[in-house]
Amino acid sequence: MPSQSTHRSTYQSTYQTRVADYWNAEENPVNLELGRIDDLYHHHYGIGAVDPSVLAEVADAGRTGEVPAGHRERVTAELHRLEQAQAELLASHLGDLSPADRVFDAGCGRGGGSVVAHLRHGCHTDGVTLSRKQADFANEQARKRNIDDKVRYHHRNMLDTGLATGAYAASWNNESTMYVELELLFAEHARLLRRGGRYVTITGCYNDTYGRASREVSLINAHYICDIHPRSEYFRAMARNRLVPVHVQDLTADTIPYWELREQAAHLVTGIEKTFLDAYRNGSFQYLLIVADRV
């Protein structure tokens, strides 16, 4: 079992303290209302085609100015379905896991991804977040599901977890790499993973072929207090830390329908939706799945 030591300082910089403060205070409906549907709380975006009947209902509401009964609930449920599809896609790339295996969720948020991985593979999961509030919330959800003997969350730093070296068969980041330096992050994943272990990330990155980070990418950084990395830096930092990509998939086109629907969900909008859509459409921003083996 990985070490449960808590002697390390969770925050390594003023910036990390600010990130923790942001997520400790966050009560965004686009995260909470979606999670309440089935108690799977995701802090990421969705992929896949939107149900045509939901789109028709949205169009009718736009033409008549009247919101049909249950409209908000249907839109919320559809966005959650797309986010769940994203989580399932990531979990499907974690490799051939057994219930005896341990996996690591770096930047776990309110814990939905760890639950998805456990339900799919039966494995033990350890999630790590800078937010004590998120860790406490996620642990309570695991207790309610009666899986807290196998799914645990820790208030720790993903760059210096204190968890046992080589103890993990798989690990991942789901839209959390933009909060840390990739060199330090991948060094920690390489330390935690056993040889032949699998690392997966789904992330937004800026497109090197566009040039420097676009105005839209800068606005996203400011909105989330993050620092989106260029696509090329992922592969350079992985190579320096014994993580060899085996599969790369561009999910940009797959995530645009999610953002188009969310932009029309008046009860859930955060004000950043148009910026994401503009960035995806002008080619400056990409949504990638990267799968790598630890060698």
mmCIF file of C-alpha atoms in Angstrom:
data_model
loop_
_atom_site.group_PDB
_atom_site.id
_atom_site.type_symbol
_atom_site.label_atom_id
_atom_site.label_comp_id
_atom_site.label_asym_id
_atom_site.label_seq_id
_atom_site.Cartn_x
_atom_site.Cartn_y
_atom_site.Cartn_z
ATOM 1 C CA MET A 1 0.000 0.000 0.000
ATOM 2 C CA PRO A 2 1.397 3.457 -0.859
ATOM 3 C CA SER A 3 2.790 5.560 1.944
ATOM 4 C CA GLN A 4 0.251 7.783 3.681
ATOM 5 C CA SER A 5 2.942 10.203 4.905
ATOM 6 C CA THR A 6 1.835 13.825 5.214
ATOM 7 C CA HIS A 7 5.150 15.429 6.148
ATOM 8 C CA ARG A 8 5.567 17.239 2.834
ATOM 9 C CA SER A 9 4.396 20.790 2.338
ATOM 10 C CA THR A 10 1.386 20.693 0.009
ATOM 11 C CA TYR A 11 2.056 24.104 -1.570
ATOM 12 C CA GLN A 12 5.436 24.762 -3.148
ATOM 13 C CA SER A 13 4.782 28.341 -4.238
ATOM 14 C CA THR A 14 2.492 31.334 -3.874
ATOM 15 C CA TYR A 15 0.956 30.390 -7.210
ATOM 16 C CA GLN A 16 -0.029 26.945 -5.939
ATOM 17 C CA THR A 17 -1.601 28.545 -2.877
ATOM 18 C CA ARG A 18 -3.676 30.756 -5.182
ATOM 19 C CA VAL A 19 -4.779 27.743 -7.226
ATOM 20 C CA ALA A 20 -5.825 25.971 -4.028
ATOM 21 C CA ASP A 21 -7.725 29.069 -2.873
ATOM 22 C CA TYR A 22 -9.544 29.205 -6.219
ATOM 23 C CA TRP A 23 -10.712 25.576 -6.037
ATOM 24 C CA ASN A 24 -11.516 25.738 -2.332
ATOM 25 C CA ALA A 25 -13.909 28.611 -3.094
ATOM 26 C CA GLU A 26 -15.294 27.220 -6.380
ATOM 27 C CA GLU A 27 -19.031 26.420 -6.392
ATOM 28 C CA ASN A 28 -19.703 26.597 -10.118
ATOM 29 C CA PRO A 29 -23.077 25.198 -11.252
ATOM 30 C CA VAL A 30 -21.490 23.724 -14.379
ATOM 31 C CA ASN A 31 -19.572 21.401 -12.071
ATOM 32 C CA LEU A 32 -22.051 20.890 -9.241
ATOM 33 C CA GLU A 33 -25.379 20.590 -11.097
ATOM 34 C CA LEU A 34 -23.960 18.055 -13.535
ATOM 35 C CA GLY A 35 -22.438 15.994 -10.748
ATOM 36 C CA ARG A 36 -25.664 15.836 -8.752
ATOM 37 C CA ILE A 37 -27.263 13.753 -11.495
ATOM 38 C CA ASP A 38 -25.426 10.579 -10.444
ATOM 39 C CA ASP A 39 -22.860 11.771 -7.887
ATOM 40 C CA LEU A 40 -20.035 11.642 -10.432
ATOM 41 C CA TYR A 41 -18.409 15.048 -10.244
ATOM 42 C CA HIS A 42 -16.115 15.834 -13.161
ATOM 43 C CA HIS A 43 -13.927 18.883 -13.574
ATOM 44 C CA HIS A 44 -13.382 18.550 -17.309
ATOM 45 C CA TYR A 45 -15.221 18.901 -20.606
ATOM 46 C CA GLY A 46 -17.153 16.554 -22.849
ATOM 47 C CA ILE A 47 -16.778 14.789 -26.172
ATOM 48 C CA GLY A 48 -19.132 13.359 -28.755
ATOM 49 C CA ALA A 49 -22.234 14.271 -30.715
ATOM 50 C CA VAL A 50 -25.111 15.972 -28.907
ATOM 51 C CA ASP A 51 -28.489 14.195 -28.804
ATOM 52 C CA PRO A 52 -30.477 15.738 -31.739
ATOM 53 C CA SER A 53 -33.652 15.906 -29.644
ATOM 54 C CA VAL A 54 -31.874 18.127 -27.107
ATOM 55 C CA LEU A 55 -30.634 20.380 -29.907
ATOM 56 C CA ALA A 56 -34.174 20.603 -31.310
ATOM 57 C CA GLU A 57 -35.479 21.598 -27.900
ATOM 58 C CA VAL A 58 -32.782 24.267 -27.572
ATOM 59 C CA ALA A 59 -33.684 25.607 -31.036
ATOM 60 C CA ASP A 60 -37.389 25.727 -30.163
ATOM 61 C CA ALA A 61 -36.638 27.631 -26.981
ATOM 62 C CA GLY A 62 -34.580 30.123 -28.994
ATOM 63 C CA ARG A 63 -37.372 30.713 -31.506
ATOM 64 C CA THR A 64 -40.255 31.028 -29.069
ATOM 65 C CA GLY A 65 -38.461 32.594 -26.136
ATOM 66 C CA GLU A 66 -40.148 30.014 -23.916
ATOM 67 C CA VAL A 67 -38.198 27.411 -21.969
ATOM 68 C CA PRO A 68 -40.073 24.069 -22.074
ATOM 69 C CA ALA A 69 -40.650 22.196 -18.845
ATOM 70 C CA GLY A 70 -37.619 20.121 -18.054
ATOM 71 C CA HIS A 71 -35.457 21.937 -20.633
ATOM 72 C CA ARG A 72 -32.758 22.902 -18.153
ATOM 73 C CA GLU A 73 -32.633 19.395 -16.759
ATOM 74 C CA ARG A 74 -32.304 17.816 -20.226
ATOM 75 C CA VAL A 75 -29.456 20.149 -21.225
ATOM 76 C CA THR A 76 -27.685 19.550 -17.916
ATOM 77 C CA ALA A 77 -28.046 15.779 -18.306
ATOM 78 C CA GLU A 78 -26.744 15.892 -21.879
ATOM 79 C CA LEU A 79 -23.664 17.893 -20.893
ATOM 80 C CA HIS A 80 -23.018 15.423 -18.094
ATOM 81 C CA ARG A 81 -23.375 12.514 -20.525
ATOM 82 C CA LEU A 82 -20.714 14.067 -22.766
ATOM 83 C CA GLU A 83 -18.384 14.637 -19.806
ATOM 84 C CA GLN A 84 -18.915 11.038 -18.707
ATOM 85 C CA ALA A 85 -18.022 9.893 -22.227
ATOM 86 C CA GLN A 86 -14.746 11.789 -21.935
ATOM 87 C CA ALA A 87 -13.950 10.142 -18.592
ATOM 88 C CA GLU A 88 -14.771 6.708 -19.984
ATOM 89 C CA LEU A 89 -12.503 7.309 -22.991
ATOM 90 C CA LEU A 90 -9.594 8.148 -20.711
ATOM 91 C CA ALA A 91 -10.267 5.132 -18.460
ATOM 92 C CA SER A 92 -10.395 2.841 -21.507
ATOM 93 C CA HIS A 93 -6.745 3.699 -22.265
ATOM 94 C CA LEU A 94 -5.347 2.876 -18.814
ATOM 95 C CA GLY A 95 -4.315 -0.614 -19.910
ATOM 96 C CA ASP A 96 -5.193 -4.135 -18.830
ATOM 97 C CA LEU A 97 -5.766 -3.563 -15.101
ATOM 98 C CA SER A 98 -6.776 -6.025 -12.399
ATOM 99 C CA PRO A 99 -8.559 -5.374 -9.080
ATOM 100 C CA ALA A 100 -5.176 -5.787 -7.362
ATOM 101 C CA ASP A 101 -3.619 -2.894 -9.330
ATOM 102 C CA ARG A 102 -3.241 0.655 -8.063
ATOM 103 C CA VAL A 103 -3.791 3.729 -10.224
ATOM 104 C CA PHE A 104 -3.059 7.411 -9.605
ATOM 105 C CA ASP A 105 -5.318 10.363 -10.478
ATOM 106 C CA ALA A 106 -3.228 13.569 -10.556
ATOM 107 C CA GLY A 107 -5.355 16.666 -9.994
ATOM 108 C CA CYS A 108 -8.447 14.620 -9.161
ATOM 109 C CA GLY A 109 -10.860 17.486 -8.457
ATOM 110 C CA ARG A 110 -14.055 16.224 -6.825
ATOM 111 C CA GLY A 111 -13.124 12.688 -7.709
ATOM 112 C CA GLY A 112 -15.307 11.551 -10.618
ATOM 113 C CA GLY A 113 -12.449 10.191 -12.727
ATOM 114 C CA SER A 114 -11.139 7.939 -9.962
ATOM 115 C CA VAL A 115 -14.609 6.452 -9.473
ATOM 116 C CA VAL A 116 -14.952 5.814 -13.213
ATOM 117 C CA ALA A 117 -11.579 4.031 -13.295
ATOM 118 C CA HIS A 118 -12.477 1.918 -10.255
ATOM 119 C CA LEU A 119 -15.906 0.946 -11.580
ATOM 120 C CA ARG A 120 -14.415 0.005 -14.948
ATOM 121 C CA HIS A 121 -11.365 -1.935 -13.755
ATOM 122 C CA GLY A 122 -12.019 -2.754 -10.080
ATOM 123 C CA CYS A 123 -8.634 -1.241 -9.222
ATOM 124 C CA HIS A 124 -7.442 0.729 -6.204
ATOM 125 C CA THR A 125 -7.208 4.468 -6.874
ATOM 126 C CA ASP A 126 -5.393 7.331 -5.192
ATOM 127 C CA GLY A 127 -6.451 10.836 -6.183
ATOM 128 C CA VAL A 128 -4.449 13.943 -5.326
ATOM 129 C CA THR A 129 -5.618 17.574 -5.282
ATOM 130 C CA LEU A 130 -4.268 20.876 -3.951
ATOM 131 C CA SER A 131 -7.754 21.632 -2.612
ATOM 132 C CA ARG A 132 -8.502 20.236 0.830
ATOM 133 C CA LYS A 133 -12.181 20.971 0.213
ATOM 134 C CA GLN A 134 -12.178 18.838 -2.934
ATOM 135 C CA ALA A 135 -10.344 15.967 -1.230
ATOM 136 C CA ASP A 136 -12.789 15.944 1.688
ATOM 137 C CA PHE A 137 -15.766 16.085 -0.691
ATOM 138 C CA ALA A 138 -14.429 13.247 -2.841
ATOM 139 C CA ASN A 139 -13.698 11.034 0.161
ATOM 140 C CA GLU A 140 -17.247 11.551 1.399
ATOM 141 C CA GLN A 141 -18.590 10.510 -2.008
ATOM 142 C CA ALA A 142 -16.459 7.347 -1.881
ATOM 143 C CA ARG A 143 -17.853 6.565 1.570
ATOM 144 C CA LYS A 144 -21.409 7.000 0.302
ATOM 145 C CA ARG A 145 -20.680 4.533 -2.498
ATOM 146 C CA ASN A 146 -19.050 2.096 -0.048
ATOM 147 C CA ILE A 147 -15.866 2.057 -2.107
ATOM 148 C CA ASP A 148 -13.668 4.039 0.297
ATOM 149 C CA ASP A 149 -11.631 0.908 0.980
ATOM 150 C CA LYS A 150 -10.375 1.094 -2.628
ATOM 151 C CA VAL A 151 -10.864 4.722 -3.698
ATOM 152 C CA ARG A 152 -9.019 7.354 -1.662
ATOM 153 C CA TYR A 153 -8.287 11.039 -2.112
ATOM 154 C CA HIS A 154 -5.423 13.026 -0.637
ATOM 155 C CA HIS A 155 -4.775 16.717 -0.032
ATOM 156 C CA ARG A 156 -1.341 16.711 -1.647
ATOM 157 C CA ASN A 157 0.755 18.136 -4.443
ATOM 158 C CA MET A 158 0.832 16.137 -7.677
ATOM 159 C CA LEU A 159 4.476 17.161 -8.141
ATOM 160 C CA ASP A 160 5.567 15.645 -4.813
ATOM 161 C CA THR A 161 2.958 13.167 -3.628
ATOM 162 C CA GLY A 162 4.834 11.144 -1.031
ATOM 163 C CA LEU A 163 3.229 8.008 -2.506
ATOM 164 C CA ALA A 164 5.287 4.861 -2.988
ATOM 165 C CA THR A 165 7.765 4.602 -5.860
ATOM 166 C CA GLY A 166 6.824 2.098 -8.561
ATOM 167 C CA ALA A 167 3.528 1.179 -6.888
ATOM 168 C CA TYR A 168 1.190 2.167 -9.722
ATOM 169 C CA ALA A 169 0.110 0.318 -12.852
ATOM 170 C CA ALA A 170 -1.401 3.447 -14.419
ATOM 171 C CA SER A 171 -1.729 7.167 -13.815
ATOM 172 C CA TRP A 172 -3.341 10.125 -15.484
ATOM 173 C CA ASN A 173 -4.082 13.836 -15.649
ATOM 174 C CA ASN A 174 -7.485 14.948 -16.892
ATOM 175 C CA GLU A 175 -7.250 18.637 -17.778
ATOM 176 C CA SER A 176 -4.909 19.404 -14.900
ATOM 177 C CA THR A 177 -1.474 19.579 -16.561
ATOM 178 C CA MET A 178 -1.815 23.312 -17.231
ATOM 179 C CA TYR A 179 -1.428 24.054 -13.519
ATOM 180 C CA VAL A 180 2.122 22.693 -13.229
ATOM 181 C CA GLU A 181 5.523 22.483 -14.925
ATOM 182 C CA LEU A 182 5.479 19.471 -17.215
ATOM 183 C CA GLU A 183 9.061 18.454 -16.461
ATOM 184 C CA LEU A 184 8.316 18.152 -12.740
ATOM 185 C CA LEU A 185 4.952 16.507 -13.349
ATOM 186 C CA PHE A 186 6.228 13.776 -15.657
ATOM 187 C CA ALA A 187 9.180 13.084 -13.360
ATOM 188 C CA GLU A 188 6.702 12.308 -10.569
ATOM 189 C CA HIS A 189 4.546 10.107 -12.813
ATOM 190 C CA ALA A 190 7.661 8.220 -13.951
ATOM 191 C CA ARG A 191 8.651 7.698 -10.310
ATOM 192 C CA LEU A 192 5.223 6.393 -9.299
ATOM 193 C CA LEU A 193 4.676 4.093 -12.284
ATOM 194 C CA ARG A 194 6.155 0.620 -12.459
ATOM 195 C CA ARG A 195 8.099 -0.270 -15.590
ATOM 196 C CA GLY A 196 5.569 -0.844 -18.367
ATOM 197 C CA GLY A 197 2.970 1.234 -16.537
ATOM 198 C CA ARG A 198 0.604 3.390 -18.530
ATOM 199 C CA TYR A 199 0.227 7.193 -18.391
ATOM 200 C CA VAL A 200 -2.739 8.988 -19.987
ATOM 201 C CA THR A 201 -3.637 12.638 -20.279
ATOM 202 C CA ILE A 202 -6.461 14.540 -21.918
ATOM 203 C CA THR A 203 -5.526 18.180 -22.109
ATOM 204 C CA GLY A 204 -5.950 21.477 -23.854
ATOM 205 C CA CYS A 205 -2.711 22.721 -25.403
ATOM 206 C CA TYR A 206 -1.824 25.524 -27.745
ATOM 207 C CA ASN A 207 -0.949 24.627 -31.316
ATOM 208 C CA ASP A 208 2.733 25.214 -32.151
ATOM 209 C CA THR A 209 1.925 25.626 -35.844
ATOM 210 C CA TYR A 210 -0.213 28.672 -35.009
ATOM 211 C CA GLY A 211 2.803 30.414 -33.472
ATOM 212 C CA ARG A 212 2.755 31.811 -29.951
ATOM 213 C CA ALA A 213 -0.217 31.452 -27.620
ATOM 214 C CA SER A 214 -3.231 33.216 -29.102
ATOM 215 C CA ARG A 215 -5.348 35.901 -27.478
ATOM 216 C CA GLU A 216 -8.001 33.267 -26.761
ATOM 217 C CA VAL A 217 -5.485 30.996 -25.021
ATOM 218 C CA SER A 218 -4.351 33.939 -22.900
ATOM 219 C CA LEU A 219 -7.968 34.619 -21.899
ATOM 220 C CA ILE A 220 -8.447 30.977 -20.890
ATOM 221 C CA ASN A 221 -5.261 31.179 -18.801
ATOM 222 C CA ALA A 222 -6.552 34.271 -17.021
ATOM 223 C CA HIS A 223 -9.989 32.727 -16.430
ATOM 224 C CA TYR A 224 -8.663 29.559 -14.777
ATOM 225 C CA ILE A 225 -5.404 30.938 -13.294
ATOM 226 C CA CYS A 226 -3.435 28.429 -15.347
ATOM 227 C CA ASP A 227 -0.670 28.320 -17.959
ATOM 228 C CA ILE A 228 -1.550 26.292 -21.052
ATOM 229 C CA HIS A 229 1.499 24.555 -22.535
ATOM 230 C CA PRO A 230 2.395 24.197 -26.224
ATOM 231 C CA ARG A 231 1.726 20.800 -27.760
ATOM 232 C CA SER A 232 5.436 20.177 -28.414
ATOM 233 C CA GLU A 233 6.399 20.569 -24.758
ATOM 234 C CA TYR A 234 4.330 17.518 -23.779
ATOM 235 C CA PHE A 235 6.392 15.239 -25.982
ATOM 236 C CA ARG A 236 9.735 16.790 -25.048
ATOM 237 C CA ALA A 237 9.030 16.514 -21.314
ATOM 238 C CA MET A 238 7.720 12.944 -21.674
ATOM 239 C CA ALA A 239 10.836 11.860 -23.565
ATOM 240 C CA ARG A 240 13.058 13.272 -20.837
ATOM 241 C CA ASN A 241 11.146 11.293 -18.209
ATOM 242 C CA ARG A 242 10.911 7.799 -19.716
ATOM 243 C CA LEU A 243 7.334 8.184 -20.932
ATOM 244 C CA VAL A 244 7.016 6.975 -24.540
ATOM 245 C CA PRO A 245 3.793 7.875 -26.394
ATOM 246 C CA VAL A 246 1.950 4.927 -27.938
ATOM 247 C CA HIS A 247 -1.242 6.721 -28.987
ATOM 248 C CA VAL A 248 -2.118 10.347 -29.709
ATOM 249 C CA GLN A 249 -5.628 11.449 -30.668
ATOM 250 C CA ASP A 250 -6.847 14.912 -31.580
ATOM 251 C CA LEU A 251 -10.213 15.365 -29.844
ATOM 252 C CA THR A 252 -10.716 18.978 -30.886
ATOM 253 C CA ALA A 253 -13.572 18.300 -33.302
ATOM 254 C CA ASP A 254 -15.133 15.908 -30.784
ATOM 255 C CA THR A 255 -15.328 18.512 -28.017
ATOM 256 C CA ILE A 256 -16.782 21.397 -30.054
ATOM 257 C CA PRO A 257 -20.398 20.074 -29.832
ATOM 258 C CA TYR A 258 -20.113 20.069 -26.033
ATOM 259 C CA TRP A 259 -19.034 23.708 -26.021
ATOM 260 C CA GLU A 260 -21.725 24.703 -28.521
ATOM 261 C CA LEU A 261 -24.406 23.214 -26.265
ATOM 262 C CA ARG A 262 -22.897 24.662 -23.112
ATOM 263 C CA GLU A 263 -22.827 28.124 -24.707
ATOM 264 C CA GLN A 264 -26.626 27.856 -25.047
ATOM 265 C CA ALA A 265 -27.178 26.604 -21.474
ATOM 266 C CA ALA A 266 -28.022 29.920 -19.830
ATOM 267 C CA HIS A 267 -28.197 28.347 -16.365
ATOM 268 C CA LEU A 268 -24.643 26.988 -16.634
ATOM 269 C CA VAL A 269 -22.593 29.448 -18.700
ATOM 270 C CA THR A 270 -19.421 30.830 -17.134
ATOM 271 C CA GLY A 271 -18.549 33.403 -19.788
ATOM 272 C CA ILE A 272 -15.591 31.477 -21.219
ATOM 273 C CA GLU A 273 -17.572 29.356 -23.709
ATOM 274 C CA LYS A 274 -17.179 31.615 -26.771
ATOM 275 C CA THR A 275 -13.442 31.922 -26.102
ATOM 276 C CA PHE A 276 -13.015 28.142 -26.168
ATOM 277 C CA LEU A 277 -15.015 27.835 -29.368
ATOM 278 C CA ASP A 278 -13.075 30.643 -31.066
ATOM 279 C CA ALA A 279 -9.749 29.077 -30.040
ATOM 280 C CA TYR A 280 -10.708 25.641 -31.340
ATOM 281 C CA ARG A 281 -12.087 27.027 -34.583
ATOM 282 C CA ASN A 282 -9.153 29.337 -35.392
ATOM 283 C CA GLY A 283 -6.692 26.499 -34.860
ATOM 284 C CA SER A 284 -4.739 28.041 -31.988
ATOM 285 C CA PHE A 285 -5.953 25.553 -29.369
ATOM 286 C CA GLN A 286 -6.204 21.769 -29.448
ATOM 287 C CA TYR A 287 -7.785 19.107 -27.258
ATOM 288 C CA LEU A 288 -5.529 16.049 -27.178
ATOM 289 C CA LEU A 289 -5.474 12.542 -25.748
ATOM 290 C CA ILE A 290 -1.920 11.281 -25.188
ATOM 291 C CA VAL A 291 -1.197 7.725 -24.026
ATOM 292 C CA ALA A 292 2.349 6.758 -23.017
ATOM 293 C CA ASP A 293 4.184 3.774 -21.542
ATOM 294 C CA ARG A 294 6.723 4.115 -18.763
ATOM 295 C CA VAL A 295 9.980 2.491 -19.957
#
